[in-house]
Amino acid sequence: MRTRVITAFIGGAAFLGLVAAGGWPFALMVLLLATIGFLEFARMDGRPVRRFDVVLALIGVWGLVATPLAAASPAWLRGVLTGLVFALFAVPVLTAGRIRVPDVAYLFFGACYIGMGFAAFLSARLEGLAGVLSVIACVWATDTGAYFAGRFWGRRKLWPAISPNKTVEGFFGGLVSSVAAAAVAQTVGGAFGSLPLAMAFGAAIGVVAPLGDLMESALKRAYGVKDSGRLLPGHGGVLDRFDSLLLVFPVVELLTAGLR
């Protein structure tokens, strides 16, 4: 527990400092996190990181993360995805079937999951500091509320086949905490536009954040690993820490686009 707290304190301070700084320091942090996260994803399936198809998919991740920096992101996104599909699909041909289509399909899925998630995170920061901090506050409030509600009142398992420690009571504790955090964030920073809208975003994040966590748990369970990596002592890897944010930011981006 001591190691976990120290890592959270130091890592959290460095993370928030770079989020506040914005600009190239923040963009480089996002690119580094996306790189490490994708390599963790490849290793879970036993892929050597120097293999040709892994390197190709990693280049695709970098392209996807960079799309918010382009003037016309949708065109960039189509170009990157098209290039990634054709490049990976050519690998089974170039290797005479030694690397199979299901192998490159796994990497394509990982490149989209991680690349688009971190791209949405970068895009949110480009929109402004208050908004990105408000979303992070809601995600962290969801995790904290779920932990304490589950610890004190947890009785019924939420999804024991995937994550045996999560409870229904913890889920609702996280949901209420997210709505409360969104209301506070709206009062302090006004990033959501209005209090009812803030509470609606808080409710959406309170549902999506644990779903992102469950998705990564299902992936780890499928490959029989406890953590995606060892970068963060007491916490696991990048994917273990950013699993919720990787789903929340794309969903918030979609909801925001729908309201415009």
GROMACS .gro file of C-alpha atoms in nm:
model
  260
    1MET     CA    1   0.000   0.000   0.000
    2ARG     CA    2   0.288   0.238   0.082
    3THR     CA    3   0.441   0.188  -0.265
    4ARG     CA    4   0.103   0.244  -0.425
    5VAL     CA    5   0.047   0.572  -0.237
    6ILE     CA    6   0.397   0.705  -0.316
    7THR     CA    7   0.358   0.622  -0.685
    8ALA     CA    8   0.014   0.784  -0.694
    9PHE     CA    9   0.145   1.100  -0.526
   10ILE     CA   10   0.455   1.144  -0.745
   11GLY     CA   11   0.299   1.017  -1.067
   12GLY     CA   12  -0.024   1.210  -1.014
   13ALA     CA   13   0.163   1.537  -0.948
   14ALA     CA   14   0.380   1.495  -1.260
   15PHE     CA   15   0.075   1.400  -1.469
   16LEU     CA   16  -0.134   1.697  -1.356
   17GLY     CA   17   0.163   1.931  -1.396
   18LEU     CA   18   0.202   1.833  -1.762
   19VAL     CA   19  -0.175   1.853  -1.820
   20ALA     CA   20  -0.169   2.207  -1.678
   21ALA     CA   21   0.138   2.299  -1.886
   22GLY     CA   22  -0.028   2.190  -2.212
   23GLY     CA   23   0.150   2.253  -2.543
   24TRP     CA   24   0.434   2.029  -2.660
   25PRO     CA   25   0.525   1.895  -2.312
   26PHE     CA   26   0.171   1.759  -2.277
   27ALA     CA   27   0.160   1.630  -2.636
   28LEU     CA   28   0.490   1.445  -2.586
   29MET     CA   29   0.362   1.293  -2.261
   30VAL     CA   30   0.050   1.166  -2.442
   31LEU     CA   31   0.262   1.024  -2.724
   32LEU     CA   32   0.491   0.849  -2.474
   33LEU     CA   33   0.196   0.705  -2.280
   34ALA     CA   34   0.036   0.582  -2.605
   35THR     CA   35   0.364   0.417  -2.709
   36ILE     CA   36   0.413   0.239  -2.379
   37GLY     CA   37   0.047   0.141  -2.365
   38PHE     CA   38   0.057  -0.011  -2.713
   39LEU     CA   39   0.376  -0.206  -2.638
   40GLU     CA   40   0.205  -0.342  -2.324
   41PHE     CA   41  -0.089  -0.443  -2.544
   42ALA     CA   42   0.143  -0.624  -2.788
   43ARG     CA   43   0.333  -0.801  -2.508
   44MET     CA   44   0.010  -0.936  -2.355
   45ASP     CA   45  -0.028  -1.147  -2.669
   46GLY     CA   46   0.339  -1.243  -2.664
   47ARG     CA   47   0.437  -1.019  -2.961
   48PRO     CA   48   0.807  -0.922  -2.971
   49VAL     CA   49   0.815  -0.543  -2.985
   50ARG     CA   50   1.071  -0.542  -3.267
   51ARG     CA   51   0.855  -0.750  -3.499
   52PHE     CA   52   0.767  -0.588  -3.832
   53ASP     CA   53   0.390  -0.580  -3.783
   54VAL     CA   54   0.418  -0.443  -3.426
   55VAL     CA   55   0.635  -0.154  -3.550
   56LEU     CA   56   0.388  -0.082  -3.833
   57ALA     CA   57   0.095  -0.075  -3.592
   58LEU     CA   58   0.291   0.148  -3.352
   59ILE     CA   59   0.345   0.398  -3.634
   60GLY     CA   60  -0.033   0.388  -3.684
   61VAL     CA   61  -0.082   0.468  -3.313
   62TRP     CA   62   0.147   0.772  -3.348
   63GLY     CA   63  -0.049   0.887  -3.654
   64LEU     CA   64  -0.382   0.856  -3.473
   65VAL     CA   65  -0.255   1.041  -3.165
   66ALA     CA   66  -0.129   1.323  -3.389
   67THR     CA   67  -0.463   1.376  -3.568
   68PRO     CA   68  -0.587   1.648  -3.326
   69LEU     CA   69  -0.277   1.852  -3.410
   70ALA     CA   70  -0.371   1.859  -3.778
   71ALA     CA   71  -0.589   2.136  -3.917
   72ALA     CA   72  -0.836   1.885  -4.065
   73SER     CA   73  -0.851   1.593  -3.821
   74PRO     CA   74  -1.125   1.389  -3.999
   75ALA     CA   75  -0.919   1.381  -4.320
   76TRP     CA   76  -0.610   1.288  -4.123
   77LEU     CA   77  -0.799   1.018  -3.938
   78ARG     CA   78  -0.926   0.859  -4.258
   79GLY     CA   79  -0.580   0.873  -4.408
   80VAL     CA   80  -0.412   0.715  -4.106
   81LEU     CA   81  -0.671   0.438  -4.070
   82THR     CA   82  -0.662   0.359  -4.441
   83GLY     CA   83  -0.283   0.349  -4.442
   84LEU     CA   84  -0.277   0.130  -4.131
   85VAL     CA   85  -0.528  -0.118  -4.274
   86PHE     CA   86  -0.337  -0.161  -4.601
   87ALA     CA   87   0.005  -0.170  -4.434
   88LEU     CA   88  -0.099  -0.439  -4.185
   89PHE     CA   89  -0.298  -0.635  -4.443
   90ALA     CA   90   0.014  -0.650  -4.658
   91VAL     CA   91   0.214  -0.815  -4.379
   92PRO     CA   92   0.071  -1.170  -4.426
   93VAL     CA   93   0.150  -1.138  -4.797
   94LEU     CA   94   0.502  -1.006  -4.745
   95THR     CA   95   0.582  -1.276  -4.489
   96ALA     CA   96   0.428  -1.555  -4.701
   97GLY     CA   97   0.174  -1.634  -4.430
   98ARG     CA   98   0.427  -1.663  -4.146
   99ILE     CA   99   0.241  -1.373  -3.979
  100ARG     CA  100  -0.131  -1.446  -4.011
  101VAL     CA  101  -0.429  -1.215  -4.069
  102PRO     CA  102  -0.564  -1.273  -3.711
  103ASP     CA  103  -0.223  -1.160  -3.579
  104VAL     CA  104  -0.237  -0.826  -3.758
  105ALA     CA  105  -0.609  -0.787  -3.678
  106TYR     CA  106  -0.521  -0.798  -3.307
  107LEU     CA  107  -0.266  -0.520  -3.359
  108PHE     CA  108  -0.512  -0.313  -3.566
  109PHE     CA  109  -0.766  -0.336  -3.284
  110GLY     CA  110  -0.504  -0.227  -3.029
  111ALA     CA  111  -0.384   0.061  -3.247
  112CYS     CA  112  -0.742   0.195  -3.278
  113TYR     CA  113  -0.828   0.140  -2.910
  114ILE     CA  114  -0.514   0.309  -2.777
  115GLY     CA  115  -0.450   0.560  -3.057
  116MET     CA  116  -0.805   0.699  -3.066
  117GLY     CA  117  -0.832   0.706  -2.686
  118PHE     CA  118  -0.518   0.912  -2.640
  119ALA     CA  119  -0.605   1.129  -2.943
  120ALA     CA  120  -0.935   1.222  -2.774
  121PHE     CA  121  -0.740   1.302  -2.454
  122LEU     CA  122  -0.507   1.533  -2.651
  123SER     CA  123  -0.802   1.689  -2.833
  124ALA     CA  124  -0.978   1.763  -2.502
  125ARG     CA  125  -0.670   1.947  -2.374
  126LEU     CA  126  -0.655   2.153  -2.694
  127GLU     CA  127  -1.015   2.262  -2.621
  128GLY     CA  128  -0.909   2.401  -2.283
  129LEU     CA  129  -0.771   2.318  -1.940
  130ALA     CA  130  -1.095   2.342  -1.742
  131GLY     CA  131  -1.270   2.081  -1.955
  132VAL     CA  132  -0.996   1.819  -1.943
  133LEU     CA  133  -0.946   1.864  -1.569
  134SER     CA  134  -1.321   1.835  -1.511
  135VAL     CA  135  -1.334   1.501  -1.696
  136ILE     CA  136  -1.029   1.369  -1.509
  137ALA     CA  137  -1.188   1.477  -1.178
  138CYS     CA  138  -1.506   1.284  -1.265
  139VAL     CA  139  -1.309   0.969  -1.355
  140TRP     CA  140  -1.101   0.982  -1.039
  141ALA     CA  141  -1.415   1.052  -0.832
  142THR     CA  142  -1.579   0.748  -0.994
  143ASP     CA  143  -1.284   0.525  -0.896
  144THR     CA  144  -1.269   0.663  -0.541
  145GLY     CA  145  -1.646   0.652  -0.484
  146ALA     CA  146  -1.667   0.297  -0.619
  147TYR     CA  147  -1.382   0.182  -0.396
  148PHE     CA  148  -1.527   0.317  -0.072
  149ALA     CA  149  -1.891   0.231  -0.150
  150GLY     CA  150  -1.786  -0.120  -0.243
  151ARG     CA  151  -1.570  -0.155   0.067
  152PHE     CA  152  -1.841  -0.043   0.311
  153TRP     CA  153  -2.163  -0.158   0.145
  154GLY     CA  154  -2.061  -0.396  -0.132
  155ARG     CA  155  -2.264  -0.719  -0.128
  156ARG     CA  156  -2.368  -0.808  -0.481
  157LYS     CA  157  -2.105  -0.880  -0.748
  158LEU     CA  158  -2.125  -0.660  -1.057
  159TRP     CA  159  -1.949  -0.887  -1.311
  160PRO     CA  160  -1.769  -1.169  -1.127
  161ALA     CA  161  -1.662  -1.352  -1.445
  162ILE     CA  162  -1.444  -1.054  -1.542
  163SER     CA  163  -1.371  -0.860  -1.224
  164PRO     CA  164  -1.457  -1.046  -0.901
  165ASN     CA  165  -1.397  -0.746  -0.670
  166LYS     CA  166  -1.641  -0.503  -0.829
  167THR     CA  167  -1.987  -0.473  -0.675
  168VAL     CA  168  -2.321  -0.323  -0.774
  169GLU     CA  169  -2.307  -0.098  -0.467
  170GLY     CA  170  -1.960   0.019  -0.570
  171PHE     CA  171  -2.085   0.098  -0.921
  172PHE     CA  172  -2.360   0.323  -0.787
  173GLY     CA  173  -2.119   0.482  -0.538
  174GLY     CA  174  -1.891   0.570  -0.829
  175LEU     CA  175  -2.183   0.703  -1.033
  176VAL     CA  176  -2.302   0.935  -0.755
  177SER     CA  177  -1.944   1.054  -0.693
  178SER     CA  178  -1.897   1.134  -1.062
  179VAL     CA  179  -2.217   1.341  -1.075
  180ALA     CA  180  -2.111   1.526  -0.758
  181ALA     CA  181  -1.762   1.591  -0.901
  182ALA     CA  182  -1.913   1.724  -1.225
  183ALA     CA  183  -2.136   1.962  -1.027
  184VAL     CA  184  -1.837   2.091  -0.830
  185ALA     CA  185  -1.627   2.122  -1.147
  186GLN     CA  186  -1.905   2.320  -1.316
  187THR     CA  187  -1.934   2.552  -1.016
  188VAL     CA  188  -1.558   2.612  -1.003
  189GLY     CA  189  -1.459   2.612  -1.371
  190GLY     CA  190  -1.782   2.620  -1.573
  191ALA     CA  191  -1.647   2.379  -1.834
  192PHE     CA  192  -1.973   2.191  -1.893
  193GLY     CA  193  -2.187   2.497  -1.976
  194SER     CA  194  -2.464   2.456  -1.716
  195LEU     CA  195  -2.530   2.261  -1.399
  196PRO     CA  196  -2.788   2.019  -1.551
  197LEU     CA  197  -2.554   1.951  -1.843
  198ALA     CA  198  -2.265   1.898  -1.604
  199MET     CA  199  -2.466   1.641  -1.407
  200ALA     CA  200  -2.561   1.465  -1.732
  201PHE     CA  201  -2.193   1.446  -1.832
  202GLY     CA  202  -2.107   1.328  -1.480
  203ALA     CA  203  -2.364   1.049  -1.506
  204ALA     CA  204  -2.232   0.943  -1.848
  205ILE     CA  205  -1.874   0.935  -1.719
  206GLY     CA  206  -1.986   0.743  -1.409
  207VAL     CA  207  -2.120   0.469  -1.638
  208VAL     CA  208  -1.848   0.470  -1.905
  209ALA     CA  209  -1.544   0.480  -1.670
  210PRO     CA  210  -1.612   0.142  -1.503
  211LEU     CA  211  -1.698  -0.002  -1.845
  212GLY     CA  212  -1.351   0.096  -1.969
  213ASP     CA  213  -1.202  -0.072  -1.662
  214LEU     CA  214  -1.405  -0.388  -1.725
  215MET     CA  215  -1.299  -0.396  -2.090
  216GLU     CA  216  -0.932  -0.395  -1.996
  217SER     CA  217  -0.997  -0.655  -1.723
  218ALA     CA  218  -1.158  -0.881  -1.984
  219LEU     CA  219  -0.853  -0.840  -2.208
  220LYS     CA  220  -0.612  -0.927  -1.925
  221ARG     CA  221  -0.823  -1.223  -1.820
  222ALA     CA  222  -0.822  -1.352  -2.178
  223TYR     CA  223  -0.440  -1.352  -2.176
  224GLY     CA  224  -0.401  -1.466  -1.814
  225VAL     CA  225  -0.210  -1.162  -1.686
  226LYS     CA  226  -0.272  -0.964  -1.369
  227ASP     CA  227  -0.131  -0.630  -1.490
  228SER     CA  228  -0.062  -0.491  -1.836
  229GLY     CA  229   0.289  -0.384  -1.730
  230ARG     CA  230   0.517  -0.285  -1.443
  231LEU     CA  231   0.593   0.079  -1.517
  232LEU     CA  232   0.401   0.215  -1.217
  233PRO     CA  233   0.495   0.032  -0.892
  234GLY     CA  234   0.180  -0.073  -0.706
  235HIS     CA  235  -0.044   0.020  -1.000
  236GLY     CA  236   0.073  -0.195  -1.291
  237GLY     CA  237   0.118  -0.051  -1.638
  238VAL     CA  238  -0.009   0.242  -1.843
  239LEU     CA  239  -0.317   0.052  -1.960
  240ASP     CA  240  -0.403  -0.037  -1.599
  241ARG     CA  241  -0.405   0.333  -1.503
  242PHE     CA  242  -0.560   0.478  -1.821
  243ASP     CA  243  -0.819   0.213  -1.908
  244SER     CA  244  -1.110   0.434  -1.799
  245LEU     CA  245  -0.976   0.752  -1.960
  246LEU     CA  246  -0.919   0.569  -2.290
  247LEU     CA  247  -1.294   0.513  -2.320
  248VAL     CA  248  -1.424   0.822  -2.138
  249PHE     CA  249  -1.251   1.085  -2.352
  250PRO     CA  250  -1.379   0.950  -2.688
  251VAL     CA  251  -1.733   0.928  -2.544
  252VAL     CA  252  -1.714   1.284  -2.405
  253GLU     CA  253  -1.584   1.400  -2.743
  254LEU     CA  254  -1.881   1.237  -2.920
  255LEU     CA  255  -2.133   1.382  -2.673
  256THR     CA  256  -1.980   1.728  -2.706
  257ALA     CA  257  -1.986   1.708  -3.086
  258GLY     CA  258  -2.352   1.602  -3.073
  259LEU     CA  259  -2.444   1.908  -2.867
  260ARG     CA  260  -2.282   2.155  -3.110
   0.00000   0.00000   0.00000
